Coordinates of C-alpha atoms in Angstrom, one line a residue:
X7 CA -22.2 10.5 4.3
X8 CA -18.4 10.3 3.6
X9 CA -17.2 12.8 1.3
X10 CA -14.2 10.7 -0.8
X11 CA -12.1 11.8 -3.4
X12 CA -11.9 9.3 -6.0
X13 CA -8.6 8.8 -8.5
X14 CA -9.7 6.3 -11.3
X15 CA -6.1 6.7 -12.5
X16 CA -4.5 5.4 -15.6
X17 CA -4.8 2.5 -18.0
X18 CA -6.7 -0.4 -16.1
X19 CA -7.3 2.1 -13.2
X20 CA -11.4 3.2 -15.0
X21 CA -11.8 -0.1 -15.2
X22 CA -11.1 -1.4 -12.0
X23 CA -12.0 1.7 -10.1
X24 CA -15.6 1.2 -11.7
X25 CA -15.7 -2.1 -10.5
X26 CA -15.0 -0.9 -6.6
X27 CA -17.4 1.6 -6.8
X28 CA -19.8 -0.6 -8.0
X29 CA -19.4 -3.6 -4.8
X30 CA -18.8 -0.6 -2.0
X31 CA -22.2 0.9 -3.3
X32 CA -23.8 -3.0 -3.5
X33 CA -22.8 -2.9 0.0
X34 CA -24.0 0.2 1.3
X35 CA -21.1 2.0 1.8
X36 CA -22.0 5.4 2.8
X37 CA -19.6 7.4 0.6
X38 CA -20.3 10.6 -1.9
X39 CA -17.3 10.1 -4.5
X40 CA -15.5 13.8 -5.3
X41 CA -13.9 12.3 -8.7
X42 CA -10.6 13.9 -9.8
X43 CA -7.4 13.5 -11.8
X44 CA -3.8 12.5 -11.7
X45 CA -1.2 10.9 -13.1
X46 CA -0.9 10.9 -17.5
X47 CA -3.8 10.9 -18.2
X48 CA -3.7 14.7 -16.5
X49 CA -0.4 15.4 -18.1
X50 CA -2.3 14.6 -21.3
X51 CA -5.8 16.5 -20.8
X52 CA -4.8 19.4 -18.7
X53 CA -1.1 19.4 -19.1
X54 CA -0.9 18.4 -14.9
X55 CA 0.0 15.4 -14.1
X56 CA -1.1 16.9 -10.5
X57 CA -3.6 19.4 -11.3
X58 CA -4.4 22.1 -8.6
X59 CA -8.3 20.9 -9.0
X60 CA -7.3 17.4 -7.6
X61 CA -5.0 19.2 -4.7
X62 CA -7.6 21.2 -3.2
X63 CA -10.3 18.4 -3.3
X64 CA -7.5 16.4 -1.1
X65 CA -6.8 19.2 1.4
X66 CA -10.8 19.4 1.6
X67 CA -11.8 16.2 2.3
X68 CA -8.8 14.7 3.4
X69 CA -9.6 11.2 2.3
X70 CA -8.5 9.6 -1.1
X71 CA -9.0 6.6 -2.9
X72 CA -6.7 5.9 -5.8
X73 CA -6.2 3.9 -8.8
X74 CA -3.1 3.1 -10.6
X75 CA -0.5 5.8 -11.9
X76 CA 1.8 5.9 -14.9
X77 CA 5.5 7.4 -14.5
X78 CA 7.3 7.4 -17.0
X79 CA 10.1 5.5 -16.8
X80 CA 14.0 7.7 -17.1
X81 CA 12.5 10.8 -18.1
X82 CA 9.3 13.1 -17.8
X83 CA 7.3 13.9 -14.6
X84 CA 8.5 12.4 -11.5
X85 CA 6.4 10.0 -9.8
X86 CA 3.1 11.6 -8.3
X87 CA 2.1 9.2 -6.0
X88 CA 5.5 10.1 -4.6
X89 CA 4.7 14.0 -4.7
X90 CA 1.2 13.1 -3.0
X91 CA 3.0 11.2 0.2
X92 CA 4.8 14.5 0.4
X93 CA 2.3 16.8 -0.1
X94 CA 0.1 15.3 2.2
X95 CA 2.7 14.2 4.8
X96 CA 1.6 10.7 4.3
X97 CA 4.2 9.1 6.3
X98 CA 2.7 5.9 7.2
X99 CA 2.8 3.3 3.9
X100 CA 0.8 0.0 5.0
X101 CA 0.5 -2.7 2.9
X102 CA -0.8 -6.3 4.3
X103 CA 0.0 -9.7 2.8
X104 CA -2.2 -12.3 3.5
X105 CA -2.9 -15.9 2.2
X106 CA -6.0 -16.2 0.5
X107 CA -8.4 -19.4 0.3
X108 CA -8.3 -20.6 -3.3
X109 CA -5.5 -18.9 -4.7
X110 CA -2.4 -20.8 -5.4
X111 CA 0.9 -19.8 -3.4
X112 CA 3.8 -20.9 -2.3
X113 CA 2.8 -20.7 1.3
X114 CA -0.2 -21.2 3.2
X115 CA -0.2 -18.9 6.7
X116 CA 1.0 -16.0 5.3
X117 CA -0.4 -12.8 7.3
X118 CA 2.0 -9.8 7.9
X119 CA 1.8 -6.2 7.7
X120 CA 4.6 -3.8 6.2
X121 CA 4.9 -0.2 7.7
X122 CA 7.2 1.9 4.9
X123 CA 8.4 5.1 5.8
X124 CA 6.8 7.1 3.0
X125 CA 8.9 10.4 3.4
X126 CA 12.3 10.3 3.6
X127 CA 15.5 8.1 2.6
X128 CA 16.7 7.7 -1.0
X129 CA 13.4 7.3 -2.6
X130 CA 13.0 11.3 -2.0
X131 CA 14.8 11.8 -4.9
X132 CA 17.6 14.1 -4.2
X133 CA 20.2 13.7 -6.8
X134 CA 22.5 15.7 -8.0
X135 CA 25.1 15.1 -11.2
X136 CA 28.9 15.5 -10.2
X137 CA 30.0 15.3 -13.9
X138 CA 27.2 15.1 -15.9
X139 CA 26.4 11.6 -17.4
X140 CA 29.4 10.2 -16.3
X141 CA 29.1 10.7 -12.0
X142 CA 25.7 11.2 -10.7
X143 CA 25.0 11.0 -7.0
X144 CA 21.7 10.4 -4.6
X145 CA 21.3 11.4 -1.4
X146 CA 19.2 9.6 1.7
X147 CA 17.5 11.5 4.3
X148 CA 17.1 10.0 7.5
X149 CA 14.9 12.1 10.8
X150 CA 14.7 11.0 14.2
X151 CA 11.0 12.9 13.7
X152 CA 10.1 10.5 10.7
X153 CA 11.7 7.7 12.1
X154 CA 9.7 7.9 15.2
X155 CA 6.2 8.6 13.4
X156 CA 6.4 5.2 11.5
X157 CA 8.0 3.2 14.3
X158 CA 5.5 4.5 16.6
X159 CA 2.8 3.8 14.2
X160 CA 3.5 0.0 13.7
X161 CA 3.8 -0.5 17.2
X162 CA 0.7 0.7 18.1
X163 CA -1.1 -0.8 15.0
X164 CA 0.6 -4.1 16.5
X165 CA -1.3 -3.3 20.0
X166 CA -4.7 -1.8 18.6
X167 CA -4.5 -5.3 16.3
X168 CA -3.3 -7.8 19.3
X169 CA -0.4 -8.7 16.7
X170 CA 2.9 -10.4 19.1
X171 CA 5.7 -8.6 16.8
X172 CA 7.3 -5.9 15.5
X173 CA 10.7 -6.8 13.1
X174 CA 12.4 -3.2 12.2
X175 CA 14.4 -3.3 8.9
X176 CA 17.7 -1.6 8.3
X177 CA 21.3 -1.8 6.8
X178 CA 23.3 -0.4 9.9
X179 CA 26.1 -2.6 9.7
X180 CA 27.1 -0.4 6.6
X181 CA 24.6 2.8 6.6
X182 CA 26.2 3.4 10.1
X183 CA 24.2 7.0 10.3
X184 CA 21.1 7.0 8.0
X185 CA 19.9 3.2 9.1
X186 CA 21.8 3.5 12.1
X187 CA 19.6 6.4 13.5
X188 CA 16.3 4.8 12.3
X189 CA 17.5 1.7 14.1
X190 CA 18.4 3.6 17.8
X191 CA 15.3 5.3 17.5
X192 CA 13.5 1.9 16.9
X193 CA 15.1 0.3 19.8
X194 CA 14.1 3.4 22.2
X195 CA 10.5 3.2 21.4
X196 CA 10.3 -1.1 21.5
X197 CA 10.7 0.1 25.3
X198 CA 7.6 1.5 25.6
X199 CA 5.9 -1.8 24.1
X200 CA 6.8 -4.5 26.4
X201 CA 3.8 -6.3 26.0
X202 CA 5.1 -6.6 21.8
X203 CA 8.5 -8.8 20.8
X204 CA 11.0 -6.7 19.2
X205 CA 13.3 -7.8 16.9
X206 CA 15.8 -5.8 14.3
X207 CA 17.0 -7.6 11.1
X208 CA 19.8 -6.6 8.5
X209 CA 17.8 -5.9 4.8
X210 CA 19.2 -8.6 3.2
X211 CA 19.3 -11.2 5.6
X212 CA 15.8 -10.2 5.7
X213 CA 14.8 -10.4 2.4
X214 CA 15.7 -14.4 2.7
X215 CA 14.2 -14.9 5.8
X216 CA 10.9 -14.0 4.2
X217 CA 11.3 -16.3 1.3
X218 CA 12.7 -19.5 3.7
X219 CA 10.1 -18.9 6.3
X220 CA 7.3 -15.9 6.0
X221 CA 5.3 -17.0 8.5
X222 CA 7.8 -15.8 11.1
X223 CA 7.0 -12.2 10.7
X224 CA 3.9 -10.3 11.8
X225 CA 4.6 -6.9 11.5
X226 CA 7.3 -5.4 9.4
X227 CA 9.0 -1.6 9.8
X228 CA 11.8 -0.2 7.4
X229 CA 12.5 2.3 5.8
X230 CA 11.4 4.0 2.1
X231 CA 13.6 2.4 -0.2
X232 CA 13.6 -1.3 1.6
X233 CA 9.8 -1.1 2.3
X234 CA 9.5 -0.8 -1.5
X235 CA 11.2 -3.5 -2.3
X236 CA 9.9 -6.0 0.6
X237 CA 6.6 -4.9 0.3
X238 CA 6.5 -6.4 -3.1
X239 CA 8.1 -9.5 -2.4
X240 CA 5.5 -10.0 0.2
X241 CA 2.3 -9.3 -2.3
X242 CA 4.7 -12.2 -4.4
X243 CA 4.3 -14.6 -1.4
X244 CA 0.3 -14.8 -1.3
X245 CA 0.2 -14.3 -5.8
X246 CA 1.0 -11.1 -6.4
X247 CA 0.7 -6.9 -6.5
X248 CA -3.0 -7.6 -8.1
X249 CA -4.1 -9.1 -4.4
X250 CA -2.7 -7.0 -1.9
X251 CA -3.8 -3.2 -0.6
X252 CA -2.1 -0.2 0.4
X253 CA -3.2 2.4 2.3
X254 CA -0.8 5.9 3.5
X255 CA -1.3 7.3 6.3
X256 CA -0.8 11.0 7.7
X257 CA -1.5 12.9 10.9
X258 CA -4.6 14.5 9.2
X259 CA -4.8 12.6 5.6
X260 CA -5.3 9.7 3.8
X261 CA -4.7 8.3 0.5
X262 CA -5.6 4.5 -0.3
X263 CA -4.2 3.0 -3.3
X264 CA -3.6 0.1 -5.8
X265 CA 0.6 -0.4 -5.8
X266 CA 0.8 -2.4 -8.7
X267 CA 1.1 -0.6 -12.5
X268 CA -1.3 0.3 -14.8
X269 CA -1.0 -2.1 -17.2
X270 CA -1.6 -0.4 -20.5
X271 CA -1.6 -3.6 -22.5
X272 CA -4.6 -4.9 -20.9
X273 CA -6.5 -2.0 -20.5
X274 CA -10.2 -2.0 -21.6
X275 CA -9.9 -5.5 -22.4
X276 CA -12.4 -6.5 -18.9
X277 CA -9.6 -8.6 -17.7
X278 CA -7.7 -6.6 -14.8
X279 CA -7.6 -7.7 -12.0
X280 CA -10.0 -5.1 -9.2
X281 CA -8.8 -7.1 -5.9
X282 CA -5.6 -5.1 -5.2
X283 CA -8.2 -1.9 -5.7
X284 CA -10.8 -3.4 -3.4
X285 CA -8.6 -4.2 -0.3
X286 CA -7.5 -0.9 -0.5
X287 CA -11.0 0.2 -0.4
X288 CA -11.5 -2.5 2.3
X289 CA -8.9 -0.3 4.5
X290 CA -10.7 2.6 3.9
X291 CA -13.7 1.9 5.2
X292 CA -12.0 0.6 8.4
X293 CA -10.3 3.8 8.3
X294 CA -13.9 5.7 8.2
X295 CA -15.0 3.4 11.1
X296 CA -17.1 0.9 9.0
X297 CA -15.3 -1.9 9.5
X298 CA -18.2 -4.6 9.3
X299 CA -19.0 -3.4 6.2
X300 CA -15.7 -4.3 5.5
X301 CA -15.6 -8.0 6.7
X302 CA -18.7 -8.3 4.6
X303 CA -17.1 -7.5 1.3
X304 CA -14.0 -9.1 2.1
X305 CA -16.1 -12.6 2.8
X306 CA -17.9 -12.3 -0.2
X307 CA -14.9 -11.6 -2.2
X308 CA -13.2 -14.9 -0.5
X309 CA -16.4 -16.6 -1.7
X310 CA -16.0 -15.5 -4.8
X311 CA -12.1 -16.6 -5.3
X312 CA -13.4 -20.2 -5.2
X313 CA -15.5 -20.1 -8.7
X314 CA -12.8 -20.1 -11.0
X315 CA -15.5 -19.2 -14.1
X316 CA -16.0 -15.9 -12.8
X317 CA -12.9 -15.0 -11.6
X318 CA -9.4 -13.1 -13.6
X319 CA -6.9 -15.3 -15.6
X320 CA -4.2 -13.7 -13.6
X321 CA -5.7 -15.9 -10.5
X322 CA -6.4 -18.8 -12.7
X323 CA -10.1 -18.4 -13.7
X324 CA -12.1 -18.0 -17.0
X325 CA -13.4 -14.9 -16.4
X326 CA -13.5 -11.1 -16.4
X327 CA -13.2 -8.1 -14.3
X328 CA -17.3 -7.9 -15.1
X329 CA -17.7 -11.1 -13.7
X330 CA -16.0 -10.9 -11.1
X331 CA -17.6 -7.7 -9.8
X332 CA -21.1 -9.1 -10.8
X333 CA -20.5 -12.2 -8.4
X334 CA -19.2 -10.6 -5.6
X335 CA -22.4 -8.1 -5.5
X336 CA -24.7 -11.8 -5.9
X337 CA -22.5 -13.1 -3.1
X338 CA -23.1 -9.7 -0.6
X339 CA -26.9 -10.1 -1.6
X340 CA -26.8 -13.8 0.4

């Protein structure tokens, strides 16, 4: 039995969360769920949006799955999934994109994976105000140590996965110390892969390269800031953040997670959404070494996507996130 510490999260995260829960245990899955708290809905009850509680339960068990947090947007608590990845060294931010049979796309052979440094660069939030309201400033942080960790770690996920490619990401031609270390180092370990093509591409010419011609790209490495941004604009080439997982990754932890918001205007209307959720899931049970349990959830949930009656209206069906979660357990039971 795999002790798991579960996050509903906020808004449409109970929901959705509930509905995982329910296909992992339709399948099987051998999981004891720790439930905690984070994001508002901690600020609100327990005045933590990262209560100590939910910490230690993380440092125990080590494993986490997660449902969608609120940050406020400007002002109030900085973002805790942020303060997790750091916590936790969570360096390794994975998020696949893959076409998926009966959902409508602009693209049809879709299937990369995005390695994000999760630590460093500008998303760490170091800013500082040179003249208050009028000149503030944000700083990037860069490691050769960091840089290595996630280069290292999409490479060999390339190799474990028999994937042929590795593209790193960067802005060198005008970051010349920050992207151009991250870059050097990638070069130094595409050495030690010669089996994997290695290929470096500047951000932007990047960014159109995967809206021209996606399936070119297998797997993806870039920093924090630019994996942000790509990352979505992948889950936006096979329909969007409700169909795509995340998982991070540390040396001795790991936290999955839905990326996309918590939408408060939907919530506990049984319409959200529960794939983005679910793949997440999916990755954790690989992660846990049950990864045919795994393949059966994700068949039955490809199954599934084809009866529109049952399925979200974000994906073009009639239905709700009850029926959705009620045919994918009928479709495991086959």
């Amino acid at each position: 039995m795999h002790d798991i510490v579960l996050i509903p999260g906020d808004g449409i995260g109970p929901e959705i969360t509930e509905s995982v829960t329910t296909i992992l245990d339709e399948a099987g899955a051998d999981i004891n769920w720790i439930r905690c708290t984070a994001g508002l809905s901690a600020q609100e009850e327990l005045g933590d949006p990262l209560p100590g509680d939910t910490i230690a339960a993380i440092e125990k068990h080590r494993v986490a799955l997660k449902g969608p947090l609120t940050t406020p947007v400007g002002s109030g608590f900085r973002s805790v999934n942020v303060a997790m990845r750091k916590k936790f060294e969570l360096y390794s931010n994975i998020r696949p994109a893959k076409t998926l049979p009966h959902i409508k796309s602009r693209f049809d052979d879709v299937n990369l994976v995005m390695f994000r440094e999760n630590t460093e660069g500008l998303y760490i939030g170091k800013e500082q105000w040179v003249k208050e309201n009028n000149h503030a400033e944000s700083i990037a942080v860069v490691t050769r140590s960091a840089s290595e960790k996630i280069i290292r770690a999409a490479f060999e996920y390339a190799k474990k996965k028999g994937r042929k490619k590795v593209t790193l990401v960067h802005k060198a031609n005008i970051l010349k110390f920050t992207c151009g270390l991250f870059l050097e180092v990638g070069e130094e370990i595409a050495k030690d892969y010669p089996n994997i093509k290695y290929e470096d591409l500047i951000v932007d010419n990047m960014a159109m390269q995967m809206v021209l011609q996606p399936e070119q790209f297998d797997v993806i490495v870039t920093t924090n800031l630019f994996g942000d941004i790509l990352s979505d604009l992948a889950s936006g080439l096979v329909g969007g953040l409700g169909l795509t997982g995340a998982a991070n990754i540390g040396d001795d932890a790991a936290m999955f997670e839905a990326v996309h918001g918590s939408a408060p205007d939907i919530a506990g209307q049984n319409k959200a959404n529960p794939i983005a959720l679910l793949f997440s899931a999916l990755m954790l049970l690989e992660h846990i070494d049950e990864d045919d349990r795994a393949d059966r959830i994700r068949q039955a949930v490809y199954y599934t996507l084809e009866n529109k009656s049952v399925c979200t209206p974000d994906i073009g069906g009639q239905g709700s996130t009850k029926t959705f979660t009620e045919a994918v357990c009928k479709n495991l039971r086959k």
